[in-house]
């Protein structure tokens, strides 16, 4: 497919993935429509002025009438549904707003797309958390979706709703299941990577909320953008539609190892991490298999973990110098 002049809706476009996604779509000459709930002036999208090169609509994915109006008025052809409440701690404190945004927001998008004749492709962002806690690792796409904690449940539901719309109505949707996105522009400093980088730049000891042994799947944001765009292009093949894909660099690394890697890359070896051991209601060990994406989509990541971390550290160095 050609992105030039294609009308593309991106929800959650001031978030980490959404900002980088919109930048890339603008660079590819797409007609980008961004749905924004909160104005985030230091986001990549606004800070880098790319927001001036796209159409912006203020609204919320929980407002069905607004979603339907946007899709029809802008004659949207491709939808990247990225909007979500993504912070596990916030989901644990405030499950209702998380369910509203992540579950209702998804059915609103899919129902509006089902009723709009212009929409040809939809990609819905699920998560590795949709799998819940599984006895076998790494997770593959055939495993059941069995989240138990609020954020995990919201993503299991997101995924199942997308499957329902494909199976029942033939809605042209695929889902992506990625690990923890990281990269320049993540302003949620309670997340381990930006929080650690900020602490080190402030000459403070980085904090680890868990006991440091939790294993997570970390996925660099520019790899995420190219994975989503690559999947959308492959959806020209009807056999791809309705499928879910894990995207991952397939590394298993503990939180403590990750923090130590960042400490090494920033040459701040004197600042040892403080392990708090207070995290609750989180899955202990998660990792994804991207074998299906490699085999069916001929996809592979562009950056190693160290390369992604180096690019991320450079972004925050420039960011903190500007403040």
PDB file of N, CA and C in Angstrom, residues 219 223 227 248-250 290 294 299-304:
ATOM      1  N   UNK A 219      10.424  -3.151  24.422  1.00  0.00           N
ATOM      2  CA  UNK A 219      10.344  -3.005  22.968  1.00  0.00           C
ATOM      3  C   UNK A 219      10.528  -1.539  22.608  1.00  0.00           C
ATOM      4  N   UNK A 223      10.974   0.713  16.744  1.00  0.00           N
ATOM      5  CA  UNK A 223      10.672  -0.634  16.261  1.00  0.00           C
ATOM      6  C   UNK A 223       9.163  -0.874  16.270  1.00  0.00           C
ATOM      7  N   UNK A 227       6.812  -1.839  13.131  1.00  0.00           N
ATOM      8  CA  UNK A 227       6.053  -3.089  13.198  1.00  0.00           C
ATOM      9  C   UNK A 227       4.584  -2.851  12.853  1.00  0.00           C
ATOM     10  N   UNK A 248       8.319  -8.401  19.310  1.00  0.00           N
ATOM     11  CA  UNK A 248       9.280  -8.441  20.414  1.00  0.00           C
ATOM     12  C   UNK A 248      10.679  -8.621  19.860  1.00  0.00           C
ATOM     13  N   UNK A 249      11.678  -8.138  20.614  1.00  0.00           N
ATOM     14  CA  UNK A 249      13.050  -8.480  20.255  1.00  0.00           C
ATOM     15  C   UNK A 249      13.484  -9.778  20.934  1.00  0.00           C
ATOM     16  N   UNK A 250      12.536 -10.413  21.643  1.00  0.00           N
ATOM     17  CA  UNK A 250      12.686 -11.769  22.192  1.00  0.00           C
ATOM     18  C   UNK A 250      13.874 -11.903  23.159  1.00  0.00           C
ATOM     19  N   UNK A 290       8.071 -13.877  18.991  1.00  0.00           N
ATOM     20  CA  UNK A 290       7.681 -13.165  17.765  1.00  0.00           C
ATOM     21  C   UNK A 290       7.834 -14.066  16.542  1.00  0.00           C
ATOM     22  N   UNK A 294       7.684 -13.101  12.502  1.00  0.00           N
ATOM     23  CA  UNK A 294       8.846 -13.334  11.636  1.00  0.00           C
ATOM     24  C   UNK A 294       8.473 -14.226  10.465  1.00  0.00           C
ATOM     25  N   UNK A 299       8.932 -10.100   9.396  1.00  0.00           N
ATOM     26  CA  UNK A 299       9.292  -8.933  10.206  1.00  0.00           C
ATOM     27  C   UNK A 299      10.459  -9.258  11.113  1.00  0.00           C
ATOM     28  N   UNK A 300      11.285  -8.268  11.394  1.00  0.00           N
ATOM     29  CA  UNK A 300      12.307  -8.386  12.426  1.00  0.00           C
ATOM     30  C   UNK A 300      12.591  -6.997  12.977  1.00  0.00           C
ATOM     31  N   UNK A 301      13.011  -6.908  14.246  1.00  0.00           N
ATOM     32  CA  UNK A 301      13.303  -5.590  14.817  1.00  0.00           C
ATOM     33  C   UNK A 301      14.532  -4.962  14.164  1.00  0.00           C
ATOM     34  N   UNK A 302      14.584  -3.623  14.210  1.00  0.00           N
ATOM     35  CA  UNK A 302      15.688  -2.883  13.606  1.00  0.00           C
ATOM     36  C   UNK A 302      16.790  -2.571  14.610  1.00  0.00           C
ATOM     37  N   UNK A 303      16.466  -2.579  15.906  1.00  0.00           N
ATOM     38  CA  UNK A 303      17.410  -2.125  16.927  1.00  0.00           C
ATOM     39  C   UNK A 303      17.616  -3.197  17.997  1.00  0.00           C
ATOM     40  N   UNK A 304      18.849  -3.342  18.470  1.00  0.00           N
ATOM     41  CA  UNK A 304      19.120  -4.165  19.647  1.00  0.00           C
ATOM     42  C   UNK A 304      18.686  -3.399  20.896  1.00  0.00           C
TER      43      UNK A 304
END
